[in-house]
């Protein structure tokens, strides 16, 4: 993702630099704990920085 794409994404979605980073190995956007807390709920997707304690592998 280039700088122009990031800027556009931030404007469209109200994201701030502290809300996410780009994983250097995969190139995927990763939401931070800061973003998850601002959102206010767990999406149950097994997010890397989930502050709500959800672990996708623990679900049956």
PDB file with SEQRES, HELIX, SHEET and CRYST1 records, atoms N, CA, C and O in Angstrom:
SEQRES   1 A   60  UNK UNK UNK UNK UNK UNK UNK UNK UNK UNK UNK UNK UNK          
SEQRES   2 A   60  UNK UNK UNK UNK UNK UNK UNK UNK UNK UNK UNK UNK UNK          
SEQRES   3 A   60  UNK UNK UNK UNK UNK UNK UNK UNK UNK UNK UNK UNK UNK          
SEQRES   4 A   60  UNK UNK UNK UNK UNK UNK UNK UNK UNK UNK UNK UNK UNK          
SEQRES   5 A   60  UNK UNK UNK UNK UNK UNK UNK UNK                              
HELIX    1 AA1 UNK A    3  UNK A   13  1                                  11    
HELIX    2 AA2 UNK A   17  UNK A   19  5                                   3    
HELIX    3 AA3 UNK A   33  UNK A   39  1                                   7    
HELIX    4 AA4 UNK A   56  UNK A   58  5                                   3    
SHEET    1 AA1 2 UNK A  20  UNK A  22  0                                        
SHEET    2 AA1 2 UNK A  29  UNK A  31 -1                                        
CRYST1    1.000    1.000    1.000  90.00  90.00  90.00 P 1           1          
ATOM      1  N   UNK A   1       0.864  -1.170   0.000  1.00  0.00           N  
ATOM      2  CA  UNK A   1       0.000   0.000   0.000  1.00  0.00           C  
ATOM      3  C   UNK A   1       0.908   1.230   0.000  1.00  0.00           C  
ATOM      4  O   UNK A   1       1.789   1.363   0.849  1.00  0.00           O  
ATOM      5  N   UNK A   2       0.683   2.117  -0.954  1.00  0.00           N  
ATOM      6  CA  UNK A   2       1.526   3.305  -1.008  1.00  0.00           C  
ATOM      7  C   UNK A   2       0.941   4.435  -0.164  1.00  0.00           C  
ATOM      8  O   UNK A   2      -0.156   4.316   0.382  1.00  0.00           O  
ATOM      9  N   UNK A   3       1.686   5.521  -0.068  1.00  0.00           N  
ATOM     10  CA  UNK A   3       1.273   6.631   0.802  1.00  0.00           C  
ATOM     11  C   UNK A   3      -0.061   7.222   0.373  1.00  0.00           C  
ATOM     12  O   UNK A   3      -0.876   7.579   1.224  1.00  0.00           O  
ATOM     13  N   UNK A   4      -0.299   7.331  -0.928  1.00  0.00           N  
ATOM     14  CA  UNK A   4      -1.566   7.885  -1.413  1.00  0.00           C  
ATOM     15  C   UNK A   4      -2.728   6.988  -1.008  1.00  0.00           C  
ATOM     16  O   UNK A   4      -3.770   7.478  -0.573  1.00  0.00           O  
ATOM     17  N   UNK A   5      -2.554   5.672  -1.149  1.00  0.00           N  
ATOM     18  CA  UNK A   5      -3.599   4.727  -0.759  1.00  0.00           C  
ATOM     19  C   UNK A   5      -3.889   4.821   0.735  1.00  0.00           C  
ATOM     20  O   UNK A   5      -5.050   4.807   1.145  1.00  0.00           O  
ATOM     21  N   UNK A   6      -2.835   4.918   1.552  1.00  0.00           N  
ATOM     22  CA  UNK A   6      -3.016   5.027   3.000  1.00  0.00           C  
ATOM     23  C   UNK A   6      -3.767   6.291   3.358  1.00  0.00           C  
ATOM     24  O   UNK A   6      -4.669   6.261   4.195  1.00  0.00           O  
ATOM     25  N   UNK A   7      -3.406   7.404   2.734  1.00  0.00           N  
ATOM     26  CA  UNK A   7      -4.060   8.680   3.015  1.00  0.00           C  
ATOM     27  C   UNK A   7      -5.536   8.605   2.655  1.00  0.00           C  
ATOM     28  O   UNK A   7      -6.384   9.082   3.408  1.00  0.00           O  
ATOM     29  N   UNK A   8      -5.845   8.015   1.517  1.00  0.00           N  
ATOM     30  CA  UNK A   8      -7.227   7.870   1.076  1.00  0.00           C  
ATOM     31  C   UNK A   8      -8.008   6.975   2.035  1.00  0.00           C  
ATOM     32  O   UNK A   8      -9.151   7.277   2.379  1.00  0.00           O  
ATOM     33  N   UNK A   9      -7.400   5.891   2.461  1.00  0.00           N  
ATOM     34  CA  UNK A   9      -8.038   4.974   3.401  1.00  0.00           C  
ATOM     35  C   UNK A   9      -8.316   5.668   4.729  1.00  0.00           C  
ATOM     36  O   UNK A   9      -9.392   5.509   5.306  1.00  0.00           O  
ATOM     37  N   UNK A  10      -7.357   6.428   5.204  1.00  0.00           N  
ATOM     38  CA  UNK A  10      -7.526   7.152   6.462  1.00  0.00           C  
ATOM     39  C   UNK A  10      -8.694   8.123   6.364  1.00  0.00           C  
ATOM     40  O   UNK A  10      -9.504   8.205   7.287  1.00  0.00           O  
ATOM     41  N   UNK A  11      -8.792   8.851   5.275  1.00  0.00           N  
ATOM     42  CA  UNK A  11      -9.872   9.829   5.106  1.00  0.00           C  
ATOM     43  C   UNK A  11     -11.225   9.147   5.004  1.00  0.00           C  
ATOM     44  O   UNK A  11     -12.189   9.583   5.632  1.00  0.00           O  
ATOM     45  N   UNK A  12     -11.304   8.081   4.220  1.00  0.00           N  
ATOM     46  CA  UNK A  12     -12.588   7.391   4.021  1.00  0.00           C  
ATOM     47  C   UNK A  12     -13.094   6.732   5.293  1.00  0.00           C  
ATOM     48  O   UNK A  12     -14.298   6.733   5.551  1.00  0.00           O  
ATOM     49  N   UNK A  13     -12.209   6.179   6.079  1.00  0.00           N  
ATOM     50  CA  UNK A  13     -12.616   5.383   7.231  1.00  0.00           C  
ATOM     51  C   UNK A  13     -12.356   6.041   8.571  1.00  0.00           C  
ATOM     52  O   UNK A  13     -12.608   5.435   9.613  1.00  0.00           O  
ATOM     53  N   UNK A  14     -11.858   7.266   8.566  1.00  0.00           N  
ATOM     54  CA  UNK A  14     -11.584   7.958   9.814  1.00  0.00           C  
ATOM     55  C   UNK A  14     -10.451   7.336  10.604  1.00  0.00           C  
ATOM     56  O   UNK A  14     -10.395   7.479  11.825  1.00  0.00           O  
ATOM     57  N   UNK A  15      -9.542   6.644   9.921  1.00  0.00           N  
ATOM     58  CA  UNK A  15      -8.425   5.994  10.597  1.00  0.00           C  
ATOM     59  C   UNK A  15      -7.313   6.990  10.875  1.00  0.00           C  
ATOM     60  O   UNK A  15      -7.094   7.938  10.120  1.00  0.00           O  
ATOM     61  N   UNK A  16      -6.628   6.753  11.963  1.00  0.00           N  
ATOM     62  CA  UNK A  16      -5.467   7.554  12.332  1.00  0.00           C  
ATOM     63  C   UNK A  16      -4.244   6.645  12.291  1.00  0.00           C  
ATOM     64  O   UNK A  16      -4.384   5.424  12.358  1.00  0.00           O  
ATOM     65  N   UNK A  17      -3.047   7.221  12.183  1.00  0.00           N  
ATOM     66  CA  UNK A  17      -1.840   6.381  12.113  1.00  0.00           C  
ATOM     67  C   UNK A  17      -1.698   5.391  13.274  1.00  0.00           C  
ATOM     68  O   UNK A  17      -1.129   4.317  13.084  1.00  0.00           O  
ATOM     69  N   UNK A  18      -2.191   5.718  14.450  1.00  0.00           N  
ATOM     70  CA  UNK A  18      -2.084   4.811  15.601  1.00  0.00           C  
ATOM     71  C   UNK A  18      -3.077   3.652  15.524  1.00  0.00           C  
ATOM     72  O   UNK A  18      -3.015   2.731  16.340  1.00  0.00           O  
ATOM     73  N   UNK A  19      -3.987   3.688  14.557  1.00  0.00           N  
ATOM     74  CA  UNK A  19      -5.022   2.666  14.453  1.00  0.00           C  
ATOM     75  C   UNK A  19      -4.567   1.386  13.759  1.00  0.00           C  
ATOM     76  O   UNK A  19      -5.179   0.334  13.946  1.00  0.00           O  
ATOM     77  N   UNK A  20      -3.514   1.459  12.971  1.00  0.00           N  
ATOM     78  CA  UNK A  20      -3.102   0.285  12.207  1.00  0.00           C  
ATOM     79  C   UNK A  20      -1.656   0.413  11.754  1.00  0.00           C  
ATOM     80  O   UNK A  20      -1.055   1.485  11.825  1.00  0.00           O  
ATOM     81  N   UNK A  21      -1.118  -0.696  11.292  1.00  0.00           N  
ATOM     82  CA  UNK A  21       0.197  -0.698  10.647  1.00  0.00           C  
ATOM     83  C   UNK A  21       0.163  -1.757   9.554  1.00  0.00           C  
ATOM     84  O   UNK A  21      -0.735  -2.598   9.523  1.00  0.00           O  
ATOM     85  N   UNK A  22       1.123  -1.715   8.676  1.00  0.00           N  
ATOM     86  CA  UNK A  22       1.234  -2.707   7.616  1.00  0.00           C  
ATOM     87  C   UNK A  22       2.245  -3.761   8.041  1.00  0.00           C  
ATOM     88  O   UNK A  22       3.399  -3.449   8.335  1.00  0.00           O  
ATOM     89  N   UNK A  23       1.798  -5.012   8.070  1.00  0.00           N  
ATOM     90  CA  UNK A  23       2.688  -6.113   8.434  1.00  0.00           C  
ATOM     91  C   UNK A  23       3.772  -6.221   7.362  1.00  0.00           C  
ATOM     92  O   UNK A  23       3.459  -6.393   6.184  1.00  0.00           O  
ATOM     93  N   UNK A  24       5.035  -6.124   7.754  1.00  0.00           N  
ATOM     94  CA  UNK A  24       6.109  -6.144   6.757  1.00  0.00           C  
ATOM     95  C   UNK A  24       6.265  -7.478   6.024  1.00  0.00           C  
ATOM     96  O   UNK A  24       6.789  -7.508   4.911  1.00  0.00           O  
ATOM     97  N   UNK A  25       5.823  -8.569   6.626  1.00  0.00           N  
ATOM     98  CA  UNK A  25       5.958  -9.881   5.980  1.00  0.00           C  
ATOM     99  C   UNK A  25       4.831 -10.157   4.992  1.00  0.00           C  
ATOM    100  O   UNK A  25       5.062 -10.704   3.913  1.00  0.00           O  
ATOM    101  N   UNK A  26       3.603  -9.773   5.368  1.00  0.00           N  
ATOM    102  CA  UNK A  26       2.448 -10.100   4.530  1.00  0.00           C  
ATOM    103  C   UNK A  26       1.953  -8.930   3.695  1.00  0.00           C  
ATOM    104  O   UNK A  26       1.323  -9.127   2.656  1.00  0.00           O  
ATOM    105  N   UNK A  27       2.240  -7.701   4.151  1.00  0.00           N  
ATOM    106  CA  UNK A  27       1.714  -6.519   3.472  1.00  0.00           C  
ATOM    107  C   UNK A  27       0.287  -6.201   3.884  1.00  0.00           C  
ATOM    108  O   UNK A  27      -0.300  -5.239   3.388  1.00  0.00           O  
ATOM    109  N   UNK A  28      -0.283  -7.001   4.791  1.00  0.00           N  
ATOM    110  CA  UNK A  28      -1.658  -6.771   5.243  1.00  0.00           C  
ATOM    111  C   UNK A  28      -1.721  -5.638   6.256  1.00  0.00           C  
ATOM    112  O   UNK A  28      -0.768  -5.392   6.996  1.00  0.00           O  
ATOM    113  N   UNK A  29      -2.852  -4.958   6.277  1.00  0.00           N  
ATOM    114  CA  UNK A  29      -3.096  -3.931   7.276  1.00  0.00           C  
ATOM    115  C   UNK A  29      -3.529  -4.629   8.567  1.00  0.00           C  
ATOM    116  O   UNK A  29      -4.409  -5.489   8.544  1.00  0.00           O  
ATOM    117  N   UNK A  30      -2.912  -4.260   9.685  1.00  0.00           N  
ATOM    118  CA  UNK A  30      -3.194  -4.874  10.980  1.00  0.00           C  
ATOM    119  C   UNK A  30      -3.702  -3.791  11.923  1.00  0.00           C  
ATOM    120  O   UNK A  30      -3.020  -2.791  12.152  1.00  0.00           O  
ATOM    121  N   UNK A  31      -4.892  -3.989  12.468  1.00  0.00           N  
ATOM    122  CA  UNK A  31      -5.440  -3.019  13.414  1.00  0.00           C  
ATOM    123  C   UNK A  31      -4.769  -3.182  14.769  1.00  0.00           C  
ATOM    124  O   UNK A  31      -4.508  -4.299  15.217  1.00  0.00           O  
ATOM    125  N   UNK A  32      -4.493  -2.055  15.414  1.00  0.00           N  
ATOM    126  CA  UNK A  32      -3.841  -2.057  16.721  1.00  0.00           C  
ATOM    127  C   UNK A  32      -4.881  -2.141  17.838  1.00  0.00           C  
ATOM    128  O   UNK A  32      -6.082  -2.008  17.600  1.00  0.00           O  
ATOM    129  N   UNK A  33      -4.400  -2.362  19.045  1.00  0.00           N  
ATOM    130  CA  UNK A  33      -5.282  -2.363  20.212  1.00  0.00           C  
ATOM    131  C   UNK A  33      -5.985  -1.020  20.345  1.00  0.00           C  
ATOM    132  O   UNK A  33      -7.146  -0.965  20.750  1.00  0.00           O  
ATOM    133  N   UNK A  34      -5.294   0.059  20.010  1.00  0.00           N  
ATOM    134  CA  UNK A  34      -5.888   1.406  20.062  1.00  0.00           C  
ATOM    135  C   UNK A  34      -7.158   1.443  19.215  1.00  0.00           C  
ATOM    136  O   UNK A  34      -8.195   1.929  19.667  1.00  0.00           O  
ATOM    137  N   UNK A  35      -7.078   0.930  17.990  1.00  0.00           N  
ATOM    138  CA  UNK A  35      -8.238   0.929  17.102  1.00  0.00           C  
ATOM    139  C   UNK A  35      -9.370   0.069  17.667  1.00  0.00           C  
ATOM    140  O   UNK A  35     -10.527   0.489  17.683  1.00  0.00           O  
ATOM    141  N   UNK A  36      -9.032  -1.128  18.127  1.00  0.00           N  
ATOM    142  CA  UNK A  36     -10.065  -2.030  18.650  1.00  0.00           C  
ATOM    143  C   UNK A  36     -10.798  -1.403  19.833  1.00  0.00           C  
ATOM    144  O   UNK A  36     -12.019  -1.521  19.938  1.00  0.00           O  
ATOM    145  N   UNK A  37     -10.076  -0.751  20.708  1.00  0.00           N  
ATOM    146  CA  UNK A  37     -10.719  -0.105  21.863  1.00  0.00           C  
ATOM    147  C   UNK A  37     -11.606   1.047  21.421  1.00  0.00           C  
ATOM    148  O   UNK A  37     -12.673   1.258  21.998  1.00  0.00           O  
ATOM    149  N   UNK A  38     -11.184   1.799  20.404  1.00  0.00           N  
ATOM    150  CA  UNK A  38     -12.025   2.890  19.890  1.00  0.00           C  
ATOM    151  C   UNK A  38     -13.302   2.332  19.271  1.00  0.00           C  
ATOM    152  O   UNK A  38     -14.374   2.919  19.414  1.00  0.00           O  
ATOM    153  N   UNK A  39     -13.185   1.192  18.582  1.00  0.00           N  
ATOM    154  CA  UNK A  39     -14.361   0.576  17.957  1.00  0.00           C  
ATOM    155  C   UNK A  39     -15.343   0.119  19.028  1.00  0.00           C  
ATOM    156  O   UNK A  39     -16.557   0.246  18.863  1.00  0.00           O  
ATOM    157  N   UNK A  40     -14.810  -0.415  20.131  1.00  0.00           N  
ATOM    158  CA  UNK A  40     -15.658  -0.698  21.278  1.00  0.00           C  
ATOM    159  C   UNK A  40     -16.260  -2.086  21.390  1.00  0.00           C  
ATOM    160  O   UNK A  40     -17.027  -2.340  22.318  1.00  0.00           O  
ATOM    161  N   UNK A  41     -15.944  -2.986  20.487  1.00  0.00           N  
ATOM    162  CA  UNK A  41     -16.472  -4.346  20.590  1.00  0.00           C  
ATOM    163  C   UNK A  41     -15.555  -5.315  19.848  1.00  0.00           C  
ATOM    164  O   UNK A  41     -14.734  -4.911  19.025  1.00  0.00           O  
ATOM    165  N   UNK A  42     -15.711  -6.575  20.151  1.00  0.00           N  
ATOM    166  CA  UNK A  42     -14.920  -7.621  19.509  1.00  0.00           C  
ATOM    167  C   UNK A  42     -15.657  -8.118  18.263  1.00  0.00           C  
ATOM    168  O   UNK A  42     -16.855  -8.395  18.317  1.00  0.00           O  
ATOM    169  N   UNK A  43     -14.946  -8.228  17.157  1.00  0.00           N  
ATOM    170  CA  UNK A  43     -15.551  -8.715  15.911  1.00  0.00           C  
ATOM    171  C   UNK A  43     -15.444 -10.239  15.781  1.00  0.00           C  
ATOM    172  O   UNK A  43     -15.996 -10.825  14.850  1.00  0.00           O  
ATOM    173  N   UNK A  44     -14.735 -10.877  16.712  1.00  0.00           N  
ATOM    174  CA  UNK A  44     -14.563 -12.338  16.750  1.00  0.00           C  
ATOM    175  C   UNK A  44     -13.883 -12.891  15.494  1.00  0.00           C  
ATOM    176  O   UNK A  44     -14.205 -13.983  15.025  1.00  0.00           O  
ATOM    177  N   UNK A  45     -12.935 -12.111  14.960  1.00  0.00           N  
ATOM    178  CA  UNK A  45     -12.169 -12.552  13.796  1.00  0.00           C  
ATOM    179  C   UNK A  45     -10.788 -13.067  14.177  1.00  0.00           C  
ATOM    180  O   UNK A  45     -10.014 -13.461  13.305  1.00  0.00           O  
ATOM    181  N   UNK A  46     -10.473 -13.069  15.462  1.00  0.00           N  
ATOM    182  CA  UNK A  46      -9.162 -13.532  15.904  1.00  0.00           C  
ATOM    183  C   UNK A  46      -8.062 -12.531  15.629  1.00  0.00           C  
ATOM    184  O   UNK A  46      -6.943 -12.912  15.284  1.00  0.00           O  
ATOM    185  N   UNK A  47      -8.369 -11.260  15.779  1.00  0.00           N  
ATOM    186  CA  UNK A  47      -7.407 -10.192  15.492  1.00  0.00           C  
ATOM    187  C   UNK A  47      -6.157 -10.315  16.365  1.00  0.00           C  
ATOM    188  O   UNK A  47      -6.232 -10.681  17.538  1.00  0.00           O  
ATOM    189  N   UNK A  48      -5.036 -10.006  15.776  1.00  0.00           N  
ATOM    190  CA  UNK A  48      -3.726 -10.112  16.428  1.00  0.00           C  
ATOM    191  C   UNK A  48      -3.646  -9.305  17.717  1.00  0.00           C  
ATOM    192  O   UNK A  48      -3.030  -9.752  18.685  1.00  0.00           O  
ATOM    193  N   UNK A  49      -4.255  -8.129  17.746  1.00  0.00           N  
ATOM    194  CA  UNK A  49      -4.145  -7.241  18.905  1.00  0.00           C  
ATOM    195  C   UNK A  49      -5.485  -7.059  19.632  1.00  0.00           C  
ATOM    196  O   UNK A  49      -5.757  -5.982  20.162  1.00  0.00           O  
ATOM    197  N   UNK A  50      -6.305  -8.087  19.657  1.00  0.00           N  
ATOM    198  CA  UNK A  50      -7.622  -8.004  20.299  1.00  0.00           C  
ATOM    199  C   UNK A  50      -7.481  -7.746  21.799  1.00  0.00           C  
ATOM    200  O   UNK A  50      -6.865  -8.539  22.511  1.00  0.00           O  
ATOM    201  N   UNK A  51      -8.056  -6.626  22.284  1.00  0.00           N  
ATOM    202  CA  UNK A  51      -7.977  -6.334  23.708  1.00  0.00           C  
ATOM    203  C   UNK A  51      -9.092  -7.011  24.510  1.00  0.00           C  
ATOM    204  O   UNK A  51      -9.161  -6.865  25.730  1.00  0.00           O  
ATOM    205  N   UNK A  52      -9.960  -7.749  23.820  1.00  0.00           N  
ATOM    206  CA  UNK A  52     -11.115  -8.350  24.485  1.00  0.00           C  
ATOM    207  C   UNK A  52     -10.894  -9.812  24.847  1.00  0.00           C  
ATOM    208  O   UNK A  52     -11.791 -10.457  25.389  1.00  0.00           O  
ATOM    209  N   UNK A  53      -9.714 -10.339  24.554  1.00  0.00           N  
ATOM    210  CA  UNK A  53      -9.381 -11.698  24.963  1.00  0.00           C  
ATOM    211  C   UNK A  53      -9.919 -12.791  24.063  1.00  0.00           C  
ATOM    212  O   UNK A  53      -9.849 -13.966  24.424  1.00  0.00           O  
ATOM    213  N   UNK A  54     -10.453 -12.440  22.901  1.00  0.00           N  
ATOM    214  CA  UNK A  54     -10.981 -13.460  22.001  1.00  0.00           C  
ATOM    215  C   UNK A  54      -9.835 -14.191  21.318  1.00  0.00           C  
ATOM    216  O   UNK A  54      -8.946 -13.565  20.741  1.00  0.00           O  
ATOM    217  N   UNK A  55      -9.859 -15.506  21.385  1.00  0.00           N  
ATOM    218  CA  UNK A  55      -8.878 -16.337  20.689  1.00  0.00           C  
ATOM    219  C   UNK A  55      -9.643 -17.241  19.735  1.00  0.00           C  
ATOM    220  O   UNK A  55     -10.386 -18.119  20.175  1.00  0.00           O  
ATOM    221  N   UNK A  56      -9.473 -17.038  18.448  1.00  0.00           N  
ATOM    222  CA  UNK A  56     -10.224 -17.763  17.432  1.00  0.00           C  
ATOM    223  C   UNK A  56     -10.073 -19.276  17.564  1.00  0.00           C  
ATOM    224  O   UNK A  56     -11.034 -20.013  17.342  1.00  0.00           O  
ATOM    225  N   UNK A  57      -8.894 -19.741  17.920  1.00  0.00           N  
ATOM    226  CA  UNK A  57      -8.651 -21.183  18.034  1.00  0.00           C  
ATOM    227  C   UNK A  57      -9.366 -21.823  19.211  1.00  0.00           C  
ATOM    228  O   UNK A  57      -9.483 -23.048  19.262  1.00  0.00           O  
ATOM    229  N   UNK A  58      -9.852 -21.020  20.168  1.00  0.00           N  
ATOM    230  CA  UNK A  58     -10.550 -21.561  21.334  1.00  0.00           C  
ATOM    231  C   UNK A  58     -12.026 -21.813  21.063  1.00  0.00           C  
ATOM    232  O   UNK A  58     -12.707 -22.414  21.894  1.00  0.00           O  
ATOM    233  N   UNK A  59     -12.534 -21.367  19.920  1.00  0.00           N  
ATOM    234  CA  UNK A  59     -13.952 -21.531  19.604  1.00  0.00           C  
ATOM    235  C   UNK A  59     -14.194 -22.897  18.988  1.00  0.00           C  
ATOM    236  O   UNK A  59     -13.388 -23.381  18.194  1.00  0.00           O  
ATOM    237  N   UNK A  60     -15.308 -23.516  19.356  1.00  0.00           N  
ATOM    238  CA  UNK A  60     -15.625 -24.817  18.763  1.00  0.00           C  
ATOM    239  C   UNK A  60     -16.943 -24.770  18.041  1.00  0.00           C  
ATOM    240  O   UNK A  60     -17.374 -25.777  17.478  1.00  0.00           O  
TER     241      UNK A  60                                                      
END                                                                             
